mmCIF file with all atom_site columns, C-alpha atoms in Angstrom:
data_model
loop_
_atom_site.group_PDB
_atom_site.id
_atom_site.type_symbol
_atom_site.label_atom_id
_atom_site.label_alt_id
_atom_site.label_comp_id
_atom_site.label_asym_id
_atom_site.label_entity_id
_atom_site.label_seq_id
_atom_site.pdbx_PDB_ins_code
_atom_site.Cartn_x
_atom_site.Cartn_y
_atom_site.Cartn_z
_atom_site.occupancy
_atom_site.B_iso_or_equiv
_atom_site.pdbx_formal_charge
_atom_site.auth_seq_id
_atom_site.auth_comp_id
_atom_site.auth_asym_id
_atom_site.auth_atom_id
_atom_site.pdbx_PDB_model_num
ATOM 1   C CA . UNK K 1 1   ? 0.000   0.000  0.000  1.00 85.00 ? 1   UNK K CA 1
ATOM 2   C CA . UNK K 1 2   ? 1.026   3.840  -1.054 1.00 91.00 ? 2   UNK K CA 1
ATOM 3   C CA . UNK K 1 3   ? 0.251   6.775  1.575  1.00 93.00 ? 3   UNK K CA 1
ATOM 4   C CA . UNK K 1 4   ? -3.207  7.089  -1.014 1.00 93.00 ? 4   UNK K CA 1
ATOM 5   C CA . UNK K 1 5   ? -4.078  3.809  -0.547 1.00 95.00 ? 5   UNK K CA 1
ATOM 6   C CA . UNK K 1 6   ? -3.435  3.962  3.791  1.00 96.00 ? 6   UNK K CA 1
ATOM 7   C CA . UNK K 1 7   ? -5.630  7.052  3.558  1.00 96.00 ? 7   UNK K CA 1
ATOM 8   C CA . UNK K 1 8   ? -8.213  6.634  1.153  1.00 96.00 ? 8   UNK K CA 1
ATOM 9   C CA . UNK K 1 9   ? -8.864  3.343  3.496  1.00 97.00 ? 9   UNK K CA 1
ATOM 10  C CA . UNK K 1 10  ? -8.740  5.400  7.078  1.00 97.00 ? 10  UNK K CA 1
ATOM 11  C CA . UNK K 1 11  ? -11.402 7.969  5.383  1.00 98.00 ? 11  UNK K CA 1
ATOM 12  C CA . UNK K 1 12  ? -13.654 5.227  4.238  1.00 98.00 ? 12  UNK K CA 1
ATOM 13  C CA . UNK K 1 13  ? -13.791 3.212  7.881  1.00 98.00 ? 13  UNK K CA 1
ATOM 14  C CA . UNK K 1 14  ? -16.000 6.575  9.288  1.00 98.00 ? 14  UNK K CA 1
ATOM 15  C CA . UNK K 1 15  ? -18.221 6.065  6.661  1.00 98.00 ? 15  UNK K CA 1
ATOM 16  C CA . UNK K 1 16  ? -18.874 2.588  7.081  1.00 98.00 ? 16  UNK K CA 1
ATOM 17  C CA . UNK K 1 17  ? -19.712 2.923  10.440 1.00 98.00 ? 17  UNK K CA 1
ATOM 18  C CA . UNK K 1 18  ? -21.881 5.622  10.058 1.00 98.00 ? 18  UNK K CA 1
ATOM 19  C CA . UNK K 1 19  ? -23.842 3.552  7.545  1.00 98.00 ? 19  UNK K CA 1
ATOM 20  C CA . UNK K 1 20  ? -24.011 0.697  9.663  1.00 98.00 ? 20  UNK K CA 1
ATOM 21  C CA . UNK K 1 21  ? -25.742 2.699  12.298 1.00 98.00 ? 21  UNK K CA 1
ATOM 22  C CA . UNK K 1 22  ? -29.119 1.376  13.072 1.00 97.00 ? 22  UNK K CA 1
ATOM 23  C CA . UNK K 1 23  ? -31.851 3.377  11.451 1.00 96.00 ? 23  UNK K CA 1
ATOM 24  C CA . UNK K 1 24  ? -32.699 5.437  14.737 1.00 97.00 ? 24  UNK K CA 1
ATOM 25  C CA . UNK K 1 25  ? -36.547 7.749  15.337 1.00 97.00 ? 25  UNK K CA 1
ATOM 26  C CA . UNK K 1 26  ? -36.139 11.610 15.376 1.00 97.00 ? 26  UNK K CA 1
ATOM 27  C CA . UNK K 1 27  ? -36.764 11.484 18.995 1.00 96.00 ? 27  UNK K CA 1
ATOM 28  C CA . UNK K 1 28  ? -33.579 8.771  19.195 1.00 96.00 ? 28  UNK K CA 1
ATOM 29  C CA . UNK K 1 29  ? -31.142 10.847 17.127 1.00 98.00 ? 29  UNK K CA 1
ATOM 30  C CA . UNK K 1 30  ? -31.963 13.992 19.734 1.00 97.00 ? 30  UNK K CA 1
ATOM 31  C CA . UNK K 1 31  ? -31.976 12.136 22.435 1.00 95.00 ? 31  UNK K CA 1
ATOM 32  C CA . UNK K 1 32  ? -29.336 12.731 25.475 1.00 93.00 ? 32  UNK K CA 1
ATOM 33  C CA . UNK K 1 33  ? -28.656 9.587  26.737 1.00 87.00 ? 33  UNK K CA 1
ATOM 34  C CA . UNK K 1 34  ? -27.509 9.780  30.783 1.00 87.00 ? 34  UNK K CA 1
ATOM 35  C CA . UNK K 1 35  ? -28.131 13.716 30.122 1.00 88.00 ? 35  UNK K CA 1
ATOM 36  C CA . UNK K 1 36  ? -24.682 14.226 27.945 1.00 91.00 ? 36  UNK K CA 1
ATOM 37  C CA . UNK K 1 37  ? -25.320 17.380 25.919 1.00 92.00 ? 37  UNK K CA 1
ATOM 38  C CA . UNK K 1 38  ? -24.669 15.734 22.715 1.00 95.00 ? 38  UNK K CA 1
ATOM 39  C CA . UNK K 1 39  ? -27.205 13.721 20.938 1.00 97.00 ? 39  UNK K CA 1
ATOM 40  C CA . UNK K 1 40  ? -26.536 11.416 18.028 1.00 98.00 ? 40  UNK K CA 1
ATOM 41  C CA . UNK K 1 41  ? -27.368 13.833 15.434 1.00 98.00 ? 41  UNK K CA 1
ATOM 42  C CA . UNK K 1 42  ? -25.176 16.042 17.548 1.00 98.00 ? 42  UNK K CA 1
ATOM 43  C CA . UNK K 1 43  ? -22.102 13.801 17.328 1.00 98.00 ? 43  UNK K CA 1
ATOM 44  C CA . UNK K 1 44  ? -22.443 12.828 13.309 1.00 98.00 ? 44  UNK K CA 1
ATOM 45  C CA . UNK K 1 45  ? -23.237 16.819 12.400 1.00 98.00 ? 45  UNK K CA 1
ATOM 46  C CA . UNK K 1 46  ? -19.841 17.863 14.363 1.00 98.00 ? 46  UNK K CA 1
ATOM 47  C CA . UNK K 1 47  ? -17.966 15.200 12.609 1.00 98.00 ? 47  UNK K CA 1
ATOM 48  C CA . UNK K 1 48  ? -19.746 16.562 9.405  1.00 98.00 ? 48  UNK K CA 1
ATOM 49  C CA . UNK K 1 49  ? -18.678 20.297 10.062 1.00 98.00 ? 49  UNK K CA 1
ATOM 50  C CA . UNK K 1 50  ? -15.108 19.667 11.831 1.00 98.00 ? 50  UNK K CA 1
ATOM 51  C CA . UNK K 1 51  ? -13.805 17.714 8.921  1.00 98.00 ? 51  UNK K CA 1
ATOM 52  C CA . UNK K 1 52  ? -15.467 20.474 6.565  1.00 98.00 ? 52  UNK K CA 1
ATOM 53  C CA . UNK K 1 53  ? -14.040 23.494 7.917  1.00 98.00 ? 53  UNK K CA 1
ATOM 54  C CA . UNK K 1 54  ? -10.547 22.151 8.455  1.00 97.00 ? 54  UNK K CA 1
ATOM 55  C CA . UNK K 1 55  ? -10.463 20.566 5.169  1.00 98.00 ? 55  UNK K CA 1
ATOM 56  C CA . UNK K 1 56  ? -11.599 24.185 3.721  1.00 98.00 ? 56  UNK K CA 1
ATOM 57  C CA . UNK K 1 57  ? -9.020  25.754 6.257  1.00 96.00 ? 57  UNK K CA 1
ATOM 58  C CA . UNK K 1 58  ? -6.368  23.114 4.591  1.00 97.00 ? 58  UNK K CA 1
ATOM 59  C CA . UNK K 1 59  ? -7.235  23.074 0.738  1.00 97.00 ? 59  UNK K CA 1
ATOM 60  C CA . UNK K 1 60  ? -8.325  26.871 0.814  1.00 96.00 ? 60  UNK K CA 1
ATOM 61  C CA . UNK K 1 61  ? -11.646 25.995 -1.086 1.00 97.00 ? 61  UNK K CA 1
ATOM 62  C CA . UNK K 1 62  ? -14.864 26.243 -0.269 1.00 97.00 ? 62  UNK K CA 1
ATOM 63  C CA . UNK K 1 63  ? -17.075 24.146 2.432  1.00 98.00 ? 63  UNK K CA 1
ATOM 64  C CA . UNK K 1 64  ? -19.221 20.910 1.367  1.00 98.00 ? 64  UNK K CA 1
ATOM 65  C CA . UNK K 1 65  ? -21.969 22.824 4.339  1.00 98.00 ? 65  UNK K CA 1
ATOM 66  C CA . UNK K 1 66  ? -22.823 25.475 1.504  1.00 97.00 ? 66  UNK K CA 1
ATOM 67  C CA . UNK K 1 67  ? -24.765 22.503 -0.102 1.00 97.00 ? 67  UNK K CA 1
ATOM 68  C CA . UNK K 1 68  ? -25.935 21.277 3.188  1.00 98.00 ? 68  UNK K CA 1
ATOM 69  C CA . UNK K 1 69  ? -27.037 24.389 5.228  1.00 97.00 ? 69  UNK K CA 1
ATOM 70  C CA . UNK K 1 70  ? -30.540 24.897 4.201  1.00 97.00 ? 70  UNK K CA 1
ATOM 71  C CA . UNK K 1 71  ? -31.359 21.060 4.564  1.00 97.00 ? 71  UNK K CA 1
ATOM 72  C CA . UNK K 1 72  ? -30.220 21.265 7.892  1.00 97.00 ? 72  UNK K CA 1
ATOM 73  C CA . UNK K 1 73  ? -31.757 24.436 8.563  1.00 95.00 ? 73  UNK K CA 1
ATOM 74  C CA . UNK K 1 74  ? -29.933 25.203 11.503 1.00 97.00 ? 74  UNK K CA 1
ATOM 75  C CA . UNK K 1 75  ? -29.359 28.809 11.704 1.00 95.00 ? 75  UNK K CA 1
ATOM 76  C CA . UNK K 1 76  ? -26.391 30.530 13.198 1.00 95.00 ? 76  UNK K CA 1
ATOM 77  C CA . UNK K 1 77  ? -25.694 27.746 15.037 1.00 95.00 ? 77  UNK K CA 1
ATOM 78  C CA . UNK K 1 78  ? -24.952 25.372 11.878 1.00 95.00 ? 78  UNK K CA 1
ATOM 79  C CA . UNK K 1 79  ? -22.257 27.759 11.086 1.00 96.00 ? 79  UNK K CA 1
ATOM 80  C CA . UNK K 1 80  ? -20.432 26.467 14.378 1.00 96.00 ? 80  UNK K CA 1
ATOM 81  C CA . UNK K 1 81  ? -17.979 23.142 14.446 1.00 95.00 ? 81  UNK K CA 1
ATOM 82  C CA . UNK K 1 82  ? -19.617 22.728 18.389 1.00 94.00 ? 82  UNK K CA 1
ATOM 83  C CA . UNK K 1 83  ? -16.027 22.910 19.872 1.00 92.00 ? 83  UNK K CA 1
ATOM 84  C CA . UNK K 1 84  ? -17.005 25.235 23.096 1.00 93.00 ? 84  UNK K CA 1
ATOM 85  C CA . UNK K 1 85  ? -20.938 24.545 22.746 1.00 95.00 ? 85  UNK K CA 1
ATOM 86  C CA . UNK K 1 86  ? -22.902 25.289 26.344 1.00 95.00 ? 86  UNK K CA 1
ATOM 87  C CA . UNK K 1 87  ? -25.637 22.710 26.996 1.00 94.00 ? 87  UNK K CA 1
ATOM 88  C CA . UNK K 1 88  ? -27.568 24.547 25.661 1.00 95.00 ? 88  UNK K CA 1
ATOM 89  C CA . UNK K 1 89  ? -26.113 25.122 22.067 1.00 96.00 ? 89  UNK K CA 1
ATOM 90  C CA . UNK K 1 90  ? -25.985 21.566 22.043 1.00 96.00 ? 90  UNK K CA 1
ATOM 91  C CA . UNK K 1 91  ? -29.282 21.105 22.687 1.00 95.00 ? 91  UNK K CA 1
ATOM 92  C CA . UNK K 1 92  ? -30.342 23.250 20.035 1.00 96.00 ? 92  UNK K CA 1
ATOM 93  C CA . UNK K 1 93  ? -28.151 21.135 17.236 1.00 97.00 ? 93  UNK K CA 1
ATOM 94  C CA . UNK K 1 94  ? -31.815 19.200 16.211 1.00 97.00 ? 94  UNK K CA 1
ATOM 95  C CA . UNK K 1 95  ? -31.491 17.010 13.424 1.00 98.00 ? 95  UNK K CA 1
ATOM 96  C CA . UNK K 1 96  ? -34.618 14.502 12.212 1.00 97.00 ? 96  UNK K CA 1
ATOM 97  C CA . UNK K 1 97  ? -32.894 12.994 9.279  1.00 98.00 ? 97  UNK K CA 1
ATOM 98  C CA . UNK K 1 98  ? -30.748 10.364 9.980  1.00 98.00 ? 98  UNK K CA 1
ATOM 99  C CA . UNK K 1 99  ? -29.774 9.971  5.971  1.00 98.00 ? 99  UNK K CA 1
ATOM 100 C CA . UNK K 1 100 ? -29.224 13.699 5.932  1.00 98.00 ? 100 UNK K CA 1
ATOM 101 C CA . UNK K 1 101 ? -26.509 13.275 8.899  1.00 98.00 ? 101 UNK K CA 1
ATOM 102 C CA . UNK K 1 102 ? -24.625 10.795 7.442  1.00 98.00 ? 102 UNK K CA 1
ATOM 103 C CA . UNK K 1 103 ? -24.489 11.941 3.815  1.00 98.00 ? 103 UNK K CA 1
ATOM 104 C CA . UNK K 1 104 ? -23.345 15.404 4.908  1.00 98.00 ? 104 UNK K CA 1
ATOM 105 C CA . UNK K 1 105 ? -20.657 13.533 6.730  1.00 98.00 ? 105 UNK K CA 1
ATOM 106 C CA . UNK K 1 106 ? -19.629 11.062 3.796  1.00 98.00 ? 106 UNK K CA 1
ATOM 107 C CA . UNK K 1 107 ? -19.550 14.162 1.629  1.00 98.00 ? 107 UNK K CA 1
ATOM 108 C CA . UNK K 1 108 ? -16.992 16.175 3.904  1.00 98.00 ? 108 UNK K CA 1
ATOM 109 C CA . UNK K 1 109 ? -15.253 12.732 4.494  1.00 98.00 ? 109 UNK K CA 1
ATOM 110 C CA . UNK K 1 110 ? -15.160 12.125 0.342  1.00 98.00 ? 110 UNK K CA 1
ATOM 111 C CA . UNK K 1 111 ? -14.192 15.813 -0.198 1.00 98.00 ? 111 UNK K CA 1
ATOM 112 C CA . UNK K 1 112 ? -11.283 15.168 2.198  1.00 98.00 ? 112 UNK K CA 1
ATOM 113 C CA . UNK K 1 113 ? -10.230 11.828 0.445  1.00 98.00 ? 113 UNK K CA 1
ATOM 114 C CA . UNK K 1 114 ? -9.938  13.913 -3.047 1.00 98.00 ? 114 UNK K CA 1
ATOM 115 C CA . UNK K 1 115 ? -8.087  16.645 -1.527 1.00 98.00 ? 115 UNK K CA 1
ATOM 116 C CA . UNK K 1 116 ? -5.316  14.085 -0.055 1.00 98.00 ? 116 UNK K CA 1
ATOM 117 C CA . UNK K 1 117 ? -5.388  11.981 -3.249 1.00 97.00 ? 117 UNK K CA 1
ATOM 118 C CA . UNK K 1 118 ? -3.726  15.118 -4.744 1.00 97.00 ? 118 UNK K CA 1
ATOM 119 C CA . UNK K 1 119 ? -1.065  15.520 -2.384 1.00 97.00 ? 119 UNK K CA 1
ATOM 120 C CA . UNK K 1 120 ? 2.448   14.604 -2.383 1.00 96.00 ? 120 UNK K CA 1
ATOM 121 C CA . UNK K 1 121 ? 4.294   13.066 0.062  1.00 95.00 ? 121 UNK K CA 1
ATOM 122 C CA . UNK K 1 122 ? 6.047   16.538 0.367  1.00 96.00 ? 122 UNK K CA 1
ATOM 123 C CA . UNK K 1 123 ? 3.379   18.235 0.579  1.00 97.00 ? 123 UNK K CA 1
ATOM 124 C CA . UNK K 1 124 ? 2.342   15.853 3.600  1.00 97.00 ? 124 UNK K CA 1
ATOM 125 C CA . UNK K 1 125 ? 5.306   16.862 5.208  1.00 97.00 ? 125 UNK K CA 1
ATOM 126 C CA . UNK K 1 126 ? 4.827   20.130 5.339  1.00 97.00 ? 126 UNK K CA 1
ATOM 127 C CA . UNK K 1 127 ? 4.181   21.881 8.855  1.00 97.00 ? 127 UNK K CA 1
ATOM 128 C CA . UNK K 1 128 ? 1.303   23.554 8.889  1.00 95.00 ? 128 UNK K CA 1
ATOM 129 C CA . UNK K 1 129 ? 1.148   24.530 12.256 1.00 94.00 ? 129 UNK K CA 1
ATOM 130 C CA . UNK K 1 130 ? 4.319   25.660 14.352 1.00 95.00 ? 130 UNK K CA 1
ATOM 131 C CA . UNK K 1 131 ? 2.649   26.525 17.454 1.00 95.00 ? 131 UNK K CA 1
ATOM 132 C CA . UNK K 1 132 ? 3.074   22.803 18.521 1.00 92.00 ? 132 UNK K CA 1
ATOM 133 C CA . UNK K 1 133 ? 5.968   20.528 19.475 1.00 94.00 ? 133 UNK K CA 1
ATOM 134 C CA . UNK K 1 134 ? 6.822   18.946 17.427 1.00 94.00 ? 134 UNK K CA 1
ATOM 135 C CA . UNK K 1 135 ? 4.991   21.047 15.172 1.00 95.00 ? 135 UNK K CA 1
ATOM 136 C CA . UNK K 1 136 ? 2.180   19.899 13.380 1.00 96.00 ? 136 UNK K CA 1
ATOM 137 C CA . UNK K 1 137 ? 2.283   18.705 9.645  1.00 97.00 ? 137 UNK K CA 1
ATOM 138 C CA . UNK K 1 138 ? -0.396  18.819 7.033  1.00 97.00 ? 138 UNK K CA 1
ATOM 139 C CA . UNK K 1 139 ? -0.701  14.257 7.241  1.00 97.00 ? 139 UNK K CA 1
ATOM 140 C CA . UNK K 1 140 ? -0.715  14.467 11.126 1.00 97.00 ? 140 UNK K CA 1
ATOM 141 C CA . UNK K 1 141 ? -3.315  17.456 10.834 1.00 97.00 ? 141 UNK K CA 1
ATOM 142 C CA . UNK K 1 142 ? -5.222  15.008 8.486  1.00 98.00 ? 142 UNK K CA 1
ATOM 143 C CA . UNK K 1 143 ? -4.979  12.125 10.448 1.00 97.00 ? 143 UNK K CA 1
ATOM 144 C CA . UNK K 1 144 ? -6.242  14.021 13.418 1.00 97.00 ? 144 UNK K CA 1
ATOM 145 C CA . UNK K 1 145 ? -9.398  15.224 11.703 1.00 98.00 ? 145 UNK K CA 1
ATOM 146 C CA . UNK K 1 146 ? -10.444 11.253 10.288 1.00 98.00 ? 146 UNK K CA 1
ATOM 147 C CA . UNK K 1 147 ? -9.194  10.277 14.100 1.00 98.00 ? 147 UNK K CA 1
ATOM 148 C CA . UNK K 1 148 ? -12.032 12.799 15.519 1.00 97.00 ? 148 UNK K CA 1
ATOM 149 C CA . UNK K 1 149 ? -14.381 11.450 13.298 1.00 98.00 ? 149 UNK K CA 1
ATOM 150 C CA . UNK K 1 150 ? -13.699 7.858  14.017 1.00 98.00 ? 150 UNK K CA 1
ATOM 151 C CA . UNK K 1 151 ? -14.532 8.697  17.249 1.00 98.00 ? 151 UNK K CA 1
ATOM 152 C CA . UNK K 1 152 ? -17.542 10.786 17.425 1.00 98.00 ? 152 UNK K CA 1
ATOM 153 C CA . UNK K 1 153 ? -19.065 7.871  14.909 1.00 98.00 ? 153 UNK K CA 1
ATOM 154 C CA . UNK K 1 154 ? -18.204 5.479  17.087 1.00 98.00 ? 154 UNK K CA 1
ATOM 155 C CA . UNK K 1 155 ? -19.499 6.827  20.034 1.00 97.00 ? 155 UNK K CA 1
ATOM 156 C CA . UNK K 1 156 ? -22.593 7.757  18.482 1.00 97.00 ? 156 UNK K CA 1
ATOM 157 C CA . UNK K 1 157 ? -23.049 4.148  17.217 1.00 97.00 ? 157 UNK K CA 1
ATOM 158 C CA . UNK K 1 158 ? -22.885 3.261  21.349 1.00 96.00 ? 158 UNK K CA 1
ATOM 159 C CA . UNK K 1 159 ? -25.078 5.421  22.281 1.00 95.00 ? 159 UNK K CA 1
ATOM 160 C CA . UNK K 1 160 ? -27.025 3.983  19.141 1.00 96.00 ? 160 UNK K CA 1
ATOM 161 C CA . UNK K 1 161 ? -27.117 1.170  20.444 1.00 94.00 ? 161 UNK K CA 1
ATOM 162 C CA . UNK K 1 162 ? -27.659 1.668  23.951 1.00 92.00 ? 162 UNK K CA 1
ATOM 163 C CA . UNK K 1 163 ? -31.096 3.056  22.903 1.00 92.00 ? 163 UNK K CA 1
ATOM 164 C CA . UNK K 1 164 ? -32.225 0.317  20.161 1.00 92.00 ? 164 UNK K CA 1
ATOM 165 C CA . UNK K 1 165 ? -31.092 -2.270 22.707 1.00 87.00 ? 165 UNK K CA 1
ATOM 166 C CA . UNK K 1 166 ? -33.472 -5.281 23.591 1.00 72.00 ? 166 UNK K CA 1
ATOM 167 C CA . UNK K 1 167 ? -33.832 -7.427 27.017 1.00 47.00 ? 167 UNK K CA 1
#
């Protein structure tokens, strides 16, 4: 395998688990399970909008939301990533669509896989961010976006199934 072929695999596992998610009510995607402020549709929006607006950060092109924001219809609020939301803000993420989640989020996943099939190893290399140590290159910056996304899908698909659970 190439660096292409290591990352064009790590994008696709995300998806995949988002697809696999059960097929969950309105009231189960805005649910808080154990009161947490973040819902399902919570957790696969931010992984939606935190690989969009770093990849746009990254690639300087536009965001895959300015397709998405009027289906979501979220206001102000859809504008946000959620890093720093209140209870509150969180609260107010309310998503019914389950398909609508998860294509926004294969979208900003796909437009991330294009934007790294471009890339050179060089341009991998390069550090993007020097306010780290060590600082931060433009791979590790990548991996660290499909590594938050990994996450929030998987915890989603817990809480997921926590709710469709059966005795």
């Amino acid at each position: 395998m190439n660096t292409h072929d290591i990352f064009a695999d790590f994008i696709q596992r995300p998806i995949d688990a988002a697809h696999k998610l059960p097929q969950l009510s309105a009231d189960q995607l805005n649910a808080h399970p154990a009161e947490h402020p973040n819902s399902i549709a919570w957790l696969l929006w931010h992984s939606g909008r935190e690989v969009d607006v770093q990849l746009a950060h990254l690639s300087g092109k536009g965001q895959v939301w300015e397709s998405y924001r009027n289906l979501f219809d979220l206001g102000e609020l859809g504008e946000t990533v959620g890093y720093g939301h209140t209870v509150e803000q969180s609260h107010q993420i309310q998503v019914s669509d389950q398909k609508l989640l998860v294509d926004y989020l294969e979208a900003s996943l796909r437009a991330l896989g294009d934007y790294v099939s471009g890339l050179s190893d060089t341009e991998l290399d390069e550090v993007i961010d020097a306010r780290w140590n060590p600082p931060v290159t433009r791979g590790v910056r990548i991996v660290s976006i499909i590594d938050d996304a990994i996450q929030h899908v998987g915890q989603a698909a817990y809480a997921a199934g926590a709710l469709t659970a059966t005795d």
